[in-house]
Structures are given as structure tokens and as C-alpha cells.
């Protein structure tokens, strides 16, 4: 394995902000919106995607010279599907409640555009160690957006984080609720996920002018 | 009656884009012009109409718990559902390849206008999502599966048509620079999703249907976390007040 040279570190840090898979590359949106009603499933989802992407990138990179070009997509699909089946079975075994909550979105990691996108754009042309790092970087970028969106949605929508009520008890009216604050249940519903990501993109592009479209 | 209910439910209430966010990537990428949006939407309807019933057959006669009973009584305990993902995606990839070959032969102009998007439909979350939701919601008959495929496709088509039309209209509007393009599309889609939520009372006219819808989207854990349940109650109350 090689050293972590400067170029390698860039593989991990670039997708965190400047080349973020969700807000810049526009990949992997579907699951980012659907599972972020609570923080815990989002973290689990981010870890699952990290496993699939890092392992998948490495495997594809290892066999990149022996894949016949005509069946490239099929080989990629088989690799991803196998990894996702493993993740799904592990989740069902060790975190059954969570896997019920994530329901079909664990399966939809197969069609998560980030994974196929990175296979095509990176793993097929680079060595395994760099592909592994690229996988970690992109899934970390994906995970960050997921966690930010879930943080706000759960905090404003149910007044809790990871299941712990942090704003006080809304029934007993302690904490912030004593002053008349009420949970915004709307944040837990579908449309607010879209609008939250829109705002994140707004903030990101205000800070990094190079990303603005014409 | 069940067919009509499923048909309208899948288009408006369980809309693939606005309720379950399936197929967002191509939705955002292709919606700059109405013409390409219409082409992609039609292709999605077509592929869903073929793959959902096929995957239903696979699920019922091969993959489900006890599905292999028709081979012989000793096979009745086999549960091959863990193979669902790979079987579904294999069917979808094959069908899309087939559709591509047929379209290239019989409608070359359509093939040229769709370009790269036809093969990309194979990895569109909407297609796999349609099959997976068909499996998780335990659709009962082949006719209902076909119905579900077509109506989900029509729902997706409606969504991408609407956003493409809106994006064409706002091309000369004064959108703030950081929001231009992607950002404003997200926010507009969010607003459209809010609009589509109004269809929630369409079929039963009551709260039962909507609560189920909330459960599908929010999916509280079975540990009965009180906060989430209470949040749903508040959302329900908000809806009741809005009515």
C-alpha cells in the first residue's frame, strides 16, 4: 500500500465540499432525501454506502484490466448487488428495527448514482489504493450532507437528536416548550427534505463562487 | 375498483418523485427542456410497465418464502428472497437492453433523440424502486402489478414534465446566483411536493389514508419512539386544521 501523499489526501477532502457528490455532482439524491427524517437511519445509511462504495471501488479497480468492455455495466451491477445484499443481511441481523425503517432504500443503494458514477469515472482507470480512498472520500461527502439534513429535520421536526429529546419534553412542557415552542412536524415530511437541500446548496454556492452555474 | 384506486394512488399520492424521491438524479439532469423530459418520461413508463410484472412473476414463483412449492413439496421451505436484489436488477438490465435493441430497429428517430438516456434507465432508482416497492407492499395479482408499474411511471412522467415546463419558464427570471440551476430546482420540487400532498385526501376522504402515507414516508421505528409518534400526530393535526 502506498503512503498518503498530498494527491491522495485530496481524494478524500475534495468530495467533502468542492466536489460533493450530492450538491455538486448531483448524484445519490434519492436516498439522501428519503431516509433523513431521523439522524440514526441517516448515519447507518451513510456507513452502508461507505462500505459498498469503498469495497466496490477497490474490487472494480482490481479487476479493471480483465473486464470485457461490452459487459462492463453488468459486471459493475453484479459487484454492487452482491455488496448490497451483504449489507442488507448484516443490517437485518444486527439492527432489524433500523432495517425496517430504511426498508427499500438499502436495496436502492444498488442504483445509487454515486456508486456507478465513481466506478465509471475513477475505479476503471486508477489503482486499487487510490480507488479505495476515492470511495471513502465520496461516501464521506455523501454522509456529511445526509447528516446535516437529518440533523435539522429531526431537531426541528421532533425536537430530538438520535432519539434523545434535547429541547425538553413537549408533553410536560419543560425546556424550550415552556416558552410556547412547538415542534414543526412538517420538517419530517417529504417536501422539506427537498427544500433543506436547496438551502444547503444555496449556502455552499454563496461561499464558493466557482460552483455557480450560468 | 381496486385497480382504479391503485392507479390514482400511485400517480398522485405515492408519486415516485414527490413522495418517495425515486429517480431524482435523472429527473434533475434531464428536466432542462420539455422535449427531452417527455422522451425520458415515456421511456420510464415503458420500462416500468415491462419490468414490474416480470419481477412480480419472479418474486411469486421463485423468490418469496415458500414460492418454490410448485416444484415439489420438499422445496416449500426455501426462502430465496435474499436474492431479490440481484434477480431484479438482472431482469431490469436485460429488459432495458432488449428495449434498446427493439427501439433502435423499429423507431430509429426515437432512439436518436433518447441518446444515452435509454441505457441509463437501467440504473435509474425509479425502475428498481418500482419493483422493490411492489415486493414490499405485497401486490397481490399480476394485473395489479402491471397497473402499479404503469401508474408509477405516469406519476414520474407527470413530475418531470411539470418541472421541465417550470424550468423553461423561469429561465429568464431573476433567480439569485447561488440558487441558479440546481438550488432553485430543489426548492421548486419541494413546493410541488407540498402541492401534491393535497391529493392525500382524494381517495378515502379521511385521515386513515393519510396516516398510512405518513407511515410510509416517515416510518417510525417499531420501538415506538414517542417523539416521532407525537410528531406525526402534530402533522396530522396540522392537516386537520388546514382542512
CSV table of C-alpha atoms in Angstrom, one decimal:
chain,number,residue,atom,x,y,z
A,1,UNK,CA,0.0,0.0,0.0
A,2,UNK,CA,1.3,3.5,-0.7
A,3,UNK,CA,1.8,6.5,1.5
A,4,UNK,CA,-0.9,9.0,1.9
A,5,UNK,CA,0.5,11.6,-0.5
A,6,UNK,CA,-0.9,15.1,-1.0
A,7,UNK,CA,-2.8,13.9,-4.0
A,8,UNK,CA,-4.3,11.1,-2.1
A,9,UNK,CA,-5.5,13.3,0.8
A,10,UNK,CA,-7.2,15.4,-1.9
A,11,UNK,CA,-9.1,12.4,-3.0
A,12,UNK,CA,-10.7,12.3,0.5
A,13,UNK,CA,-11.1,16.0,1.1
A,14,UNK,CA,-12.4,17.2,-2.3
A,15,UNK,CA,-15.7,15.4,-2.2
A,16,UNK,CA,-16.4,16.8,1.2
A,17,UNK,CA,-17.0,20.3,-0.1
A,18,UNK,CA,-15.8,21.3,-3.6
A,19,UNK,CA,-16.8,18.2,-5.4
A,20,UNK,CA,-19.5,17.0,-3.1
A,21,UNK,CA,-21.4,14.1,-4.8
A,22,UNK,CA,-24.8,15.4,-3.8
A,23,UNK,CA,-24.7,19.2,-4.1
A,24,UNK,CA,-22.1,19.5,-6.9
A,25,UNK,CA,-22.1,16.2,-8.9
A,26,UNK,CA,-25.8,15.8,-8.4
A,27,UNK,CA,-25.6,12.1,-7.6
A,28,UNK,CA,-27.2,10.0,-4.9
A,29,UNK,CA,-30.1,12.3,-4.3
A,30,UNK,CA,-32.9,9.8,-3.9
A,31,UNK,CA,-31.7,8.2,-0.6
A,32,UNK,CA,-30.4,11.5,0.7
A,33,UNK,CA,-34.0,12.8,0.8
A,34,UNK,CA,-35.8,9.7,1.8
A,35,UNK,CA,-34.0,8.5,4.9
A,36,UNK,CA,-33.2,11.8,6.6
A,37,UNK,CA,-36.3,12.2,8.7
A,38,UNK,CA,-34.2,10.9,11.6
A,39,UNK,CA,-30.5,11.1,12.4
A,40,UNK,CA,-29.9,7.4,13.2
A,41,UNK,CA,-31.0,5.9,9.9
A,42,UNK,CA,-29.0,8.5,8.1
A,43,UNK,CA,-25.8,7.6,9.9
A,44,UNK,CA,-26.5,3.9,9.2
A,45,UNK,CA,-27.2,4.7,5.5
A,46,UNK,CA,-24.0,6.7,5.2
A,47,UNK,CA,-21.9,3.9,6.7
A,48,UNK,CA,-23.6,1.4,4.4
A,49,UNK,CA,-22.8,3.5,1.3
A,50,UNK,CA,-19.3,3.9,2.6
A,51,UNK,CA,-18.8,0.2,2.8
A,52,UNK,CA,-20.3,-0.5,-0.6
A,53,UNK,CA,-18.5,2.3,-2.4
A,54,UNK,CA,-15.1,1.7,-0.8
A,55,UNK,CA,-15.2,-2.1,-1.3
A,56,UNK,CA,-16.8,-1.8,-4.7
A,57,UNK,CA,-14.3,0.7,-5.9
A,58,UNK,CA,-11.4,-1.5,-4.8
A,59,UNK,CA,-12.9,-4.7,-6.4
A,60,UNK,CA,-13.6,-3.0,-9.7
A,61,UNK,CA,-10.2,-1.4,-9.7
A,62,UNK,CA,-8.5,-4.8,-9.0
A,63,UNK,CA,-10.3,-6.4,-12.0
A,64,UNK,CA,-10.3,-3.4,-14.2
A,65,UNK,CA,-7.9,-4.9,-16.8
A,66,UNK,CA,-9.8,-8.1,-17.3
A,67,UNK,CA,-13.4,-6.8,-17.6
A,68,UNK,CA,-14.5,-7.1,-21.3
A,69,UNK,CA,-15.8,-3.7,-22.3
A,70,UNK,CA,-19.1,-4.9,-23.6
A,71,UNK,CA,-20.3,-6.3,-20.3
A,72,UNK,CA,-18.8,-3.6,-18.1
A,73,UNK,CA,-22.1,-2.4,-16.7
A,74,UNK,CA,-23.3,-5.9,-16.0
A,75,UNK,CA,-20.1,-6.7,-14.1
A,76,UNK,CA,-20.4,-3.4,-12.1
A,77,UNK,CA,-24.1,-4.2,-11.3
A,78,UNK,CA,-23.2,-7.7,-10.1
A,79,UNK,CA,-20.4,-6.4,-7.8
A,80,UNK,CA,-22.7,-3.7,-6.3
A,81,UNK,CA,-25.7,-6.0,-5.9
A,82,UNK,CA,-23.6,-8.6,-4.1
A,83,UNK,CA,-22.1,-6.0,-1.7
A,84,UNK,CA,-25.6,-4.5,-1.1
A,85,UNK,CA,-27.0,-8.0,-0.3
A,86,UNK,CA,-24.2,-8.4,2.3
A,87,UNK,CA,-25.0,-5.0,3.8
A,88,UNK,CA,-28.7,-5.8,3.8
A,89,UNK,CA,-28.3,-9.1,5.5
A,90,UNK,CA,-26.0,-7.7,8.1
A,91,UNK,CA,-28.5,-4.9,8.9
A,92,UNK,CA,-31.3,-7.4,9.1
A,93,UNK,CA,-29.3,-9.5,11.5
A,94,UNK,CA,-27.9,-6.8,13.8
A,95,UNK,CA,-30.3,-3.8,13.5
A,96,UNK,CA,-33.6,-5.2,12.5
A,97,UNK,CA,-35.7,-2.2,13.5
A,98,UNK,CA,-33.4,0.1,11.6
A,99,UNK,CA,-33.5,-2.0,8.5
A,100,UNK,CA,-37.3,-2.0,8.6
A,101,UNK,CA,-37.2,1.8,8.8
A,102,UNK,CA,-34.8,2.0,5.8
A,103,UNK,CA,-36.9,-0.5,4.0
A,104,UNK,CA,-36.3,-0.5,0.3
A,105,UNK,CA,-33.6,2.2,0.4
A,106,UNK,CA,-31.0,-0.2,1.4
A,107,UNK,CA,-31.7,-2.1,-1.8
A,108,UNK,CA,-31.7,1.2,-3.7
A,109,UNK,CA,-28.0,1.6,-2.9
A,110,UNK,CA,-27.5,-0.6,-5.9
A,111,UNK,CA,-28.9,2.1,-8.2
A,112,UNK,CA,-27.3,4.9,-6.2
A,113,UNK,CA,-25.8,7.0,-8.9
A,114,UNK,CA,-22.7,7.8,-6.8
A,115,UNK,CA,-21.6,4.2,-6.8
A,116,UNK,CA,-21.9,3.5,-10.6
A,117,UNK,CA,-20.7,7.1,-11.2
A,118,UNK,CA,-17.4,6.6,-9.3
A,119,UNK,CA,-16.9,3.1,-10.8
A,120,UNK,CA,-17.0,4.6,-14.3
A,121,UNK,CA,-15.2,7.8,-13.5
A,122,UNK,CA,-12.5,6.6,-11.2
A,123,UNK,CA,-12.2,2.9,-10.4
A,124,UNK,CA,-11.8,1.8,-14.0
A,125,UNK,CA,-8.8,4.0,-14.5
A,126,UNK,CA,-6.9,4.0,-11.2
A,127,UNK,CA,-5.1,1.6,-8.9
A,128,UNK,CA,-6.9,-0.1,-6.0
A,129,UNK,CA,-5.5,2.1,-3.2
A,130,UNK,CA,-6.5,5.4,-4.8
A,131,UNK,CA,-9.8,3.9,-5.7
A,132,UNK,CA,-10.4,2.9,-2.1
A,133,UNK,CA,-9.5,6.4,-1.0
A,134,UNK,CA,-11.8,7.9,-3.6
A,135,UNK,CA,-14.6,5.7,-2.4
A,136,UNK,CA,-14.1,6.8,1.2
A,137,UNK,CA,-14.0,10.5,0.2
A,138,UNK,CA,-17.1,10.4,-1.9
A,139,UNK,CA,-19.1,8.5,0.6
A,140,UNK,CA,-17.9,10.8,3.3
A,141,UNK,CA,-19.2,13.8,1.2
A,142,UNK,CA,-22.5,12.0,0.8
A,143,UNK,CA,-22.6,11.2,4.5
A,144,UNK,CA,-22.0,14.8,5.5
A,145,UNK,CA,-24.9,16.1,3.6
A,146,UNK,CA,-27.1,13.3,4.9
A,147,UNK,CA,-26.2,14.1,8.5
A,148,UNK,CA,-26.7,17.8,8.1
A,149,UNK,CA,-30.1,17.4,6.5
A,150,UNK,CA,-31.1,14.8,9.1
A,151,UNK,CA,-29.8,16.9,12.0
A,152,UNK,CA,-32.1,19.8,11.1
A,153,UNK,CA,-35.1,17.7,10.2
A,154,UNK,CA,-35.0,15.7,13.3
A,155,UNK,CA,-34.2,18.6,15.6
A,156,UNK,CA,-36.8,20.9,14.2
A,157,UNK,CA,-39.3,18.2,13.4
A,158,UNK,CA,-39.3,16.1,16.6
A,159,UNK,CA,-37.2,18.1,19.0
A,160,UNK,CA,-34.8,15.2,19.4
A,161,UNK,CA,-31.4,14.0,18.1
A,162,UNK,CA,-30.6,10.3,17.8
A,163,UNK,CA,-33.8,9.7,19.8
A,164,UNK,CA,-32.8,11.8,22.8
A,165,UNK,CA,-35.1,14.7,23.5
A,166,UNK,CA,-32.8,17.7,23.6
A,167,UNK,CA,-35.2,20.5,23.6
A,168,UNK,CA,-37.1,19.4,26.7
A,169,UNK,CA,-40.3,17.3,27.0
A,170,UNK,CA,-43.1,18.6,24.8
A,171,UNK,CA,-45.8,16.9,26.7
A,172,UNK,CA,-44.7,18.0,30.2
A,173,UNK,CA,-43.8,21.4,28.7
A,174,UNK,CA,-40.3,21.6,30.1
A,175,UNK,CA,-37.3,23.2,28.5
A,176,UNK,CA,-38.0,25.2,25.4
A,177,UNK,CA,-41.5,24.1,25.2
A,178,UNK,CA,-42.3,26.0,28.4
A,179,UNK,CA,-42.0,29.2,26.4
A,180,UNK,CA,-44.5,28.1,23.8
A,181,UNK,CA,-42.2,26.5,21.3
A,182,UNK,CA,-43.8,23.7,19.3
A,183,UNK,CA,-42.2,21.0,17.1
A,184,UNK,CA,-42.5,21.7,13.4
A,185,UNK,CA,-44.0,18.4,12.3
A,186,UNK,CA,-43.8,19.5,8.7
A,187,UNK,CA,-40.0,19.1,8.7
A,188,UNK,CA,-40.5,15.4,8.9
A,189,UNK,CA,-42.5,15.2,5.7
A,190,UNK,CA,-41.1,14.8,2.2
A,191,UNK,CA,-41.1,18.3,0.8
A,192,UNK,CA,-38.9,19.8,3.5
A,193,UNK,CA,-36.1,17.5,2.6
A,194,UNK,CA,-36.0,18.9,-0.8
A,195,UNK,CA,-36.1,22.5,0.4
A,196,UNK,CA,-33.4,21.8,3.0
A,197,UNK,CA,-31.1,20.5,0.4
A,198,UNK,CA,-31.9,23.6,-1.7
A,199,UNK,CA,-30.9,25.8,1.1
A,200,UNK,CA,-27.6,23.8,1.7
A,201,UNK,CA,-26.8,24.3,-2.0
A,202,UNK,CA,-27.5,28.0,-1.6
A,203,UNK,CA,-25.2,28.3,1.3
A,204,UNK,CA,-22.4,26.2,-0.4
A,205,UNK,CA,-22.5,28.2,-3.6
A,206,UNK,CA,-22.5,31.5,-1.8
A,207,UNK,CA,-19.3,30.5,-0.1
A,208,UNK,CA,-17.7,29.0,-3.2
A,209,UNK,CA,-18.4,31.2,-6.2
A,210,UNK,CA,-16.8,28.8,-8.7
A,211,UNK,CA,-19.7,26.5,-8.3
A,212,UNK,CA,-22.4,28.9,-9.6
A,213,UNK,CA,-24.0,27.9,-12.9
A,214,UNK,CA,-24.7,30.4,-15.6
B,1,UNK,CA,-62.3,-0.9,-8.1
B,2,UNK,CA,-59.0,-1.9,-6.6
B,3,UNK,CA,-57.4,-1.2,-9.9
B,4,UNK,CA,-58.7,2.3,-10.1
B,5,UNK,CA,-57.7,3.0,-6.6
B,6,UNK,CA,-54.2,1.7,-7.1
B,7,UNK,CA,-53.9,3.7,-10.3
B,8,UNK,CA,-54.8,7.0,-8.9
B,9,UNK,CA,-52.9,6.3,-5.6
B,10,UNK,CA,-49.7,5.6,-7.4
B,11,UNK,CA,-49.9,8.7,-9.6
B,12,UNK,CA,-50.9,11.3,-7.1
B,13,UNK,CA,-50.5,10.1,-3.5
B,14,UNK,CA,-47.5,7.8,-3.7
B,15,UNK,CA,-45.9,9.8,-6.5
B,16,UNK,CA,-42.5,8.4,-7.2
B,17,UNK,CA,-40.8,11.8,-7.2
B,18,UNK,CA,-42.7,13.7,-4.7
B,19,UNK,CA,-43.4,11.1,-2.0
B,20,UNK,CA,-40.6,8.6,-2.3
B,21,UNK,CA,-37.9,10.6,-4.3
B,22,UNK,CA,-37.1,7.8,-6.7
B,23,UNK,CA,-35.3,8.7,-9.9
B,24,UNK,CA,-34.2,12.1,-8.7
B,25,UNK,CA,-30.8,12.1,-10.5
B,26,UNK,CA,-32.2,11.8,-14.0
B,27,UNK,CA,-35.2,14.0,-13.0
B,28,UNK,CA,-32.8,16.8,-12.2
B,29,UNK,CA,-30.4,16.2,-15.1
B,30,UNK,CA,-32.9,15.9,-17.9
B,31,UNK,CA,-35.5,18.5,-17.0
B,32,UNK,CA,-33.9,21.4,-18.7
B,33,UNK,CA,-36.1,21.0,-21.8
B,34,UNK,CA,-39.7,19.8,-22.1
B,35,UNK,CA,-39.0,17.7,-25.2
B,36,UNK,CA,-36.3,15.5,-23.7
B,37,UNK,CA,-38.3,15.3,-20.5
B,38,UNK,CA,-41.2,13.9,-22.4
B,39,UNK,CA,-39.0,11.3,-24.1
B,40,UNK,CA,-37.4,10.1,-20.9
B,41,UNK,CA,-40.7,10.0,-19.1
B,42,UNK,CA,-42.2,7.9,-21.8
B,43,UNK,CA,-39.2,5.5,-21.7
B,44,UNK,CA,-39.6,5.2,-17.9
B,45,UNK,CA,-43.3,4.3,-18.2
B,46,UNK,CA,-42.5,1.7,-20.9
B,47,UNK,CA,-39.7,0.1,-18.9
B,48,UNK,CA,-41.7,0.1,-15.7
B,49,UNK,CA,-44.7,-1.5,-17.4
B,50,UNK,CA,-42.5,-4.3,-18.6
B,51,UNK,CA,-40.2,-4.9,-15.6
B,52,UNK,CA,-42.7,-4.7,-12.6
B,53,UNK,CA,-44.9,-7.6,-13.8
B,54,UNK,CA,-41.9,-9.6,-14.8
B,55,UNK,CA,-40.3,-9.1,-11.4
B,56,UNK,CA,-43.6,-9.9,-9.8
B,57,UNK,CA,-43.6,-13.3,-11.5
B,58,UNK,CA,-40.1,-13.9,-10.4
B,59,UNK,CA,-40.9,-12.9,-6.8
B,60,UNK,CA,-44.1,-15.0,-6.5
B,61,UNK,CA,-42.8,-18.1,-8.3
B,62,UNK,CA,-39.2,-18.1,-7.3
B,63,UNK,CA,-38.1,-15.8,-4.6
B,64,UNK,CA,-40.7,-15.5,-1.9
B,65,UNK,CA,-40.8,-17.6,1.2
B,66,UNK,CA,-42.4,-20.9,0.1
B,67,UNK,CA,-42.5,-19.8,-3.5
B,68,UNK,CA,-40.9,-22.9,-4.9
B,69,UNK,CA,-43.7,-25.2,-3.7
B,70,UNK,CA,-44.8,-25.7,-7.3
B,71,UNK,CA,-41.6,-27.6,-8.0
B,72,UNK,CA,-42.4,-30.2,-5.3
B,73,UNK,CA,-43.3,-30.3,-1.6
B,74,UNK,CA,-39.7,-30.7,-0.5
B,75,UNK,CA,-39.0,-27.2,-1.8
B,76,UNK,CA,-41.7,-25.5,0.1
B,77,UNK,CA,-39.5,-24.1,2.9
B,78,UNK,CA,-36.9,-22.4,0.6
B,79,UNK,CA,-36.8,-18.6,1.1
B,80,UNK,CA,-34.7,-17.1,-1.7
B,81,UNK,CA,-35.8,-13.5,-1.0
B,82,UNK,CA,-32.2,-12.5,-0.3
B,83,UNK,CA,-31.5,-12.9,-4.0
B,84,UNK,CA,-34.2,-10.4,-4.9
B,85,UNK,CA,-31.9,-7.5,-5.5
B,86,UNK,CA,-29.6,-9.3,-7.9
B,87,UNK,CA,-32.5,-11.0,-9.7
B,88,UNK,CA,-34.5,-7.8,-10.1
B,89,UNK,CA,-31.6,-5.8,-11.3
B,90,UNK,CA,-30.6,-8.6,-13.8
B,91,UNK,CA,-34.2,-8.6,-15.2
B,92,UNK,CA,-34.2,-4.8,-15.5
B,93,UNK,CA,-30.8,-4.7,-17.2
B,94,UNK,CA,-31.9,-7.4,-19.7
B,95,UNK,CA,-35.2,-5.8,-20.4
B,96,UNK,CA,-33.6,-2.4,-21.0
B,97,UNK,CA,-31.1,-3.9,-23.3
B,98,UNK,CA,-33.9,-5.6,-25.2
B,99,UNK,CA,-36.0,-2.4,-25.4
B,100,UNK,CA,-32.9,-0.6,-26.7
B,101,UNK,CA,-32.4,-3.1,-29.5
B,102,UNK,CA,-36.1,-3.1,-30.4
B,103,UNK,CA,-36.3,0.7,-30.4
B,104,UNK,CA,-33.1,1.0,-32.5
B,105,UNK,CA,-34.6,-1.3,-35.1
B,106,UNK,CA,-38.2,-0.1,-35.3
B,107,UNK,CA,-38.0,3.6,-34.3
B,108,UNK,CA,-34.6,5.0,-35.1
B,109,UNK,CA,-35.6,8.6,-34.6
B,110,UNK,CA,-36.8,7.9,-31.1
B,111,UNK,CA,-33.6,6.1,-30.4
B,112,UNK,CA,-31.5,9.0,-31.6
B,113,UNK,CA,-33.4,11.5,-29.5
B,114,UNK,CA,-33.2,9.4,-26.3
B,115,UNK,CA,-29.4,9.0,-26.8
B,116,UNK,CA,-27.6,7.9,-23.7
B,117,UNK,CA,-30.7,8.0,-21.5
B,118,UNK,CA,-32.1,4.7,-22.6
B,119,UNK,CA,-29.3,2.6,-21.3
B,120,UNK,CA,-29.1,4.9,-18.2
B,121,UNK,CA,-32.6,3.9,-17.3
B,122,UNK,CA,-31.3,0.5,-16.2
B,123,UNK,CA,-29.7,2.2,-13.2
B,124,UNK,CA,-32.5,4.7,-12.6
B,125,UNK,CA,-33.7,4.2,-9.0
B,126,UNK,CA,-37.2,4.6,-10.1
B,127,UNK,CA,-37.2,1.3,-12.0
B,128,UNK,CA,-35.6,-0.8,-9.3
B,129,UNK,CA,-37.6,1.2,-6.7
B,130,UNK,CA,-40.8,0.3,-8.5
B,131,UNK,CA,-40.0,-3.4,-8.3
B,132,UNK,CA,-38.9,-3.2,-4.7
B,133,UNK,CA,-42.0,-1.3,-3.6
B,134,UNK,CA,-44.1,-3.8,-5.5
B,135,UNK,CA,-42.4,-6.5,-3.4
B,136,UNK,CA,-42.6,-4.7,0.0
B,137,UNK,CA,-46.2,-3.7,-0.5
B,138,UNK,CA,-47.1,-7.3,-1.5
B,139,UNK,CA,-49.1,-6.6,-4.6
B,140,UNK,CA,-51.4,-9.5,-5.0
B,141,UNK,CA,-52.0,-10.1,-8.7
B,142,UNK,CA,-50.2,-9.8,-12.0
B,143,UNK,CA,-52.8,-7.3,-13.2
B,144,UNK,CA,-52.3,-5.1,-10.2
B,145,UNK,CA,-48.5,-5.3,-10.7
B,146,UNK,CA,-48.9,-4.1,-14.3
B,147,UNK,CA,-51.2,-1.4,-13.1
B,148,UNK,CA,-48.7,-0.4,-10.4
B,149,UNK,CA,-45.9,-0.3,-13.0
B,150,UNK,CA,-47.8,1.9,-15.5
B,151,UNK,CA,-49.3,4.2,-12.9
B,152,UNK,CA,-46.0,4.8,-11.1
B,153,UNK,CA,-44.4,5.6,-14.5
B,154,UNK,CA,-47.2,8.0,-15.2
B,155,UNK,CA,-46.6,9.7,-11.9
B,156,UNK,CA,-42.9,10.1,-12.6
B,157,UNK,CA,-43.7,11.3,-16.1
B,158,UNK,CA,-46.1,14.0,-14.7
B,159,UNK,CA,-43.4,15.2,-12.2
B,160,UNK,CA,-40.6,15.5,-14.8
B,161,UNK,CA,-43.0,17.2,-17.3
B,162,UNK,CA,-44.1,19.7,-14.7
B,163,UNK,CA,-40.5,20.6,-13.6
B,164,UNK,CA,-39.3,20.9,-17.1
B,165,UNK,CA,-42.1,23.2,-18.1
B,166,UNK,CA,-41.4,25.4,-15.0
B,167,UNK,CA,-37.6,25.4,-15.5
B,168,UNK,CA,-38.2,26.6,-19.1
B,169,UNK,CA,-40.4,29.4,-17.8
B,170,UNK,CA,-38.0,30.6,-15.2
B,171,UNK,CA,-35.0,30.7,-17.5
B,172,UNK,CA,-35.2,34.5,-17.7
B,173,UNK,CA,-36.3,35.0,-14.1
B,174,UNK,CA,-34.2,36.8,-11.6
B,175,UNK,CA,-33.0,33.9,-9.5
B,176,UNK,CA,-30.2,34.7,-7.0
B,177,UNK,CA,-26.9,33.5,-8.4
B,178,UNK,CA,-26.1,30.8,-5.8
B,179,UNK,CA,-29.6,29.3,-6.3
B,180,UNK,CA,-29.4,29.2,-10.1
B,181,UNK,CA,-29.9,25.9,-11.7
B,182,UNK,CA,-29.8,23.1,-9.1
B,183,UNK,CA,-30.8,25.0,-6.0
B,184,UNK,CA,-34.0,26.6,-7.3
B,185,UNK,CA,-35.0,23.3,-8.9
B,186,UNK,CA,-34.8,21.6,-5.5
B,187,UNK,CA,-36.9,24.3,-3.9
B,188,UNK,CA,-39.5,24.3,-6.7
B,189,UNK,CA,-39.7,20.5,-6.5
B,190,UNK,CA,-40.3,20.8,-2.7
B,191,UNK,CA,-43.1,23.3,-3.3
B,192,UNK,CA,-44.6,21.0,-5.9
B,193,UNK,CA,-44.4,18.1,-3.4
B,194,UNK,CA,-46.3,20.2,-0.9
B,195,UNK,CA,-48.9,20.8,-3.6
B,196,UNK,CA,-49.2,17.1,-4.3
B,197,UNK,CA,-49.7,16.4,-0.7
B,198,UNK,CA,-53.1,17.9,-1.1
B,199,UNK,CA,-54.1,14.8,-3.0
B,200,UNK,CA,-53.8,12.8,0.2
B,201,UNK,CA,-57.5,13.0,1.0
B,202,UNK,CA,-58.5,12.1,-2.5
B,203,UNK,CA,-59.5,8.5,-2.3
B,204,UNK,CA,-60.8,7.8,1.1
B,205,UNK,CA,-61.6,11.4,2.0
B,206,UNK,CA,-60.3,10.8,5.5
B,207,UNK,CA,-57.3,10.6,7.8
B,208,UNK,CA,-56.8,6.8,7.6
B,209,UNK,CA,-55.2,7.0,4.1
B,210,UNK,CA,-53.0,10.0,5.1
B,211,UNK,CA,-51.7,8.4,8.2
B,212,UNK,CA,-50.7,5.3,6.3
B,213,UNK,CA,-49.0,7.6,3.8
B,214,UNK,CA,-47.2,9.3,6.7
B,215,UNK,CA,-46.0,6.0,8.0
B,216,UNK,CA,-44.6,5.0,4.6
B,217,UNK,CA,-42.6,8.3,4.3
B,218,UNK,CA,-41.6,8.8,7.9
B,219,UNK,CA,-41.5,5.2,9.1
B,220,UNK,CA,-41.3,5.4,12.9
B,221,UNK,CA,-39.3,2.7,14.4
B,222,UNK,CA,-41.1,-0.2,16.0
B,223,UNK,CA,-39.6,0.7,19.3
B,224,UNK,CA,-42.4,3.3,19.5
B,225,UNK,CA,-40.1,6.3,20.0
B,226,UNK,CA,-42.7,8.7,21.4
B,227,UNK,CA,-41.2,11.7,19.8
B,228,UNK,CA,-41.7,10.5,16.3
B,229,UNK,CA,-45.3,9.3,17.0
B,230,UNK,CA,-46.1,12.6,18.6
B,231,UNK,CA,-44.6,14.5,15.7
B,232,UNK,CA,-46.8,12.5,13.3
B,233,UNK,CA,-49.8,13.4,15.5
B,234,UNK,CA,-48.9,17.1,15.3
B,235,UNK,CA,-48.5,16.8,11.5
B,236,UNK,CA,-51.9,15.1,11.3
B,237,UNK,CA,-53.4,17.8,13.5
B,238,UNK,CA,-52.0,20.4,11.2
B,239,UNK,CA,-53.6,18.7,8.3
B,240,UNK,CA,-56.9,18.5,10.1
B,241,UNK,CA,-56.7,22.2,10.9
B,242,UNK,CA,-55.8,23.0,7.3
B,243,UNK,CA,-59.0,21.3,6.2
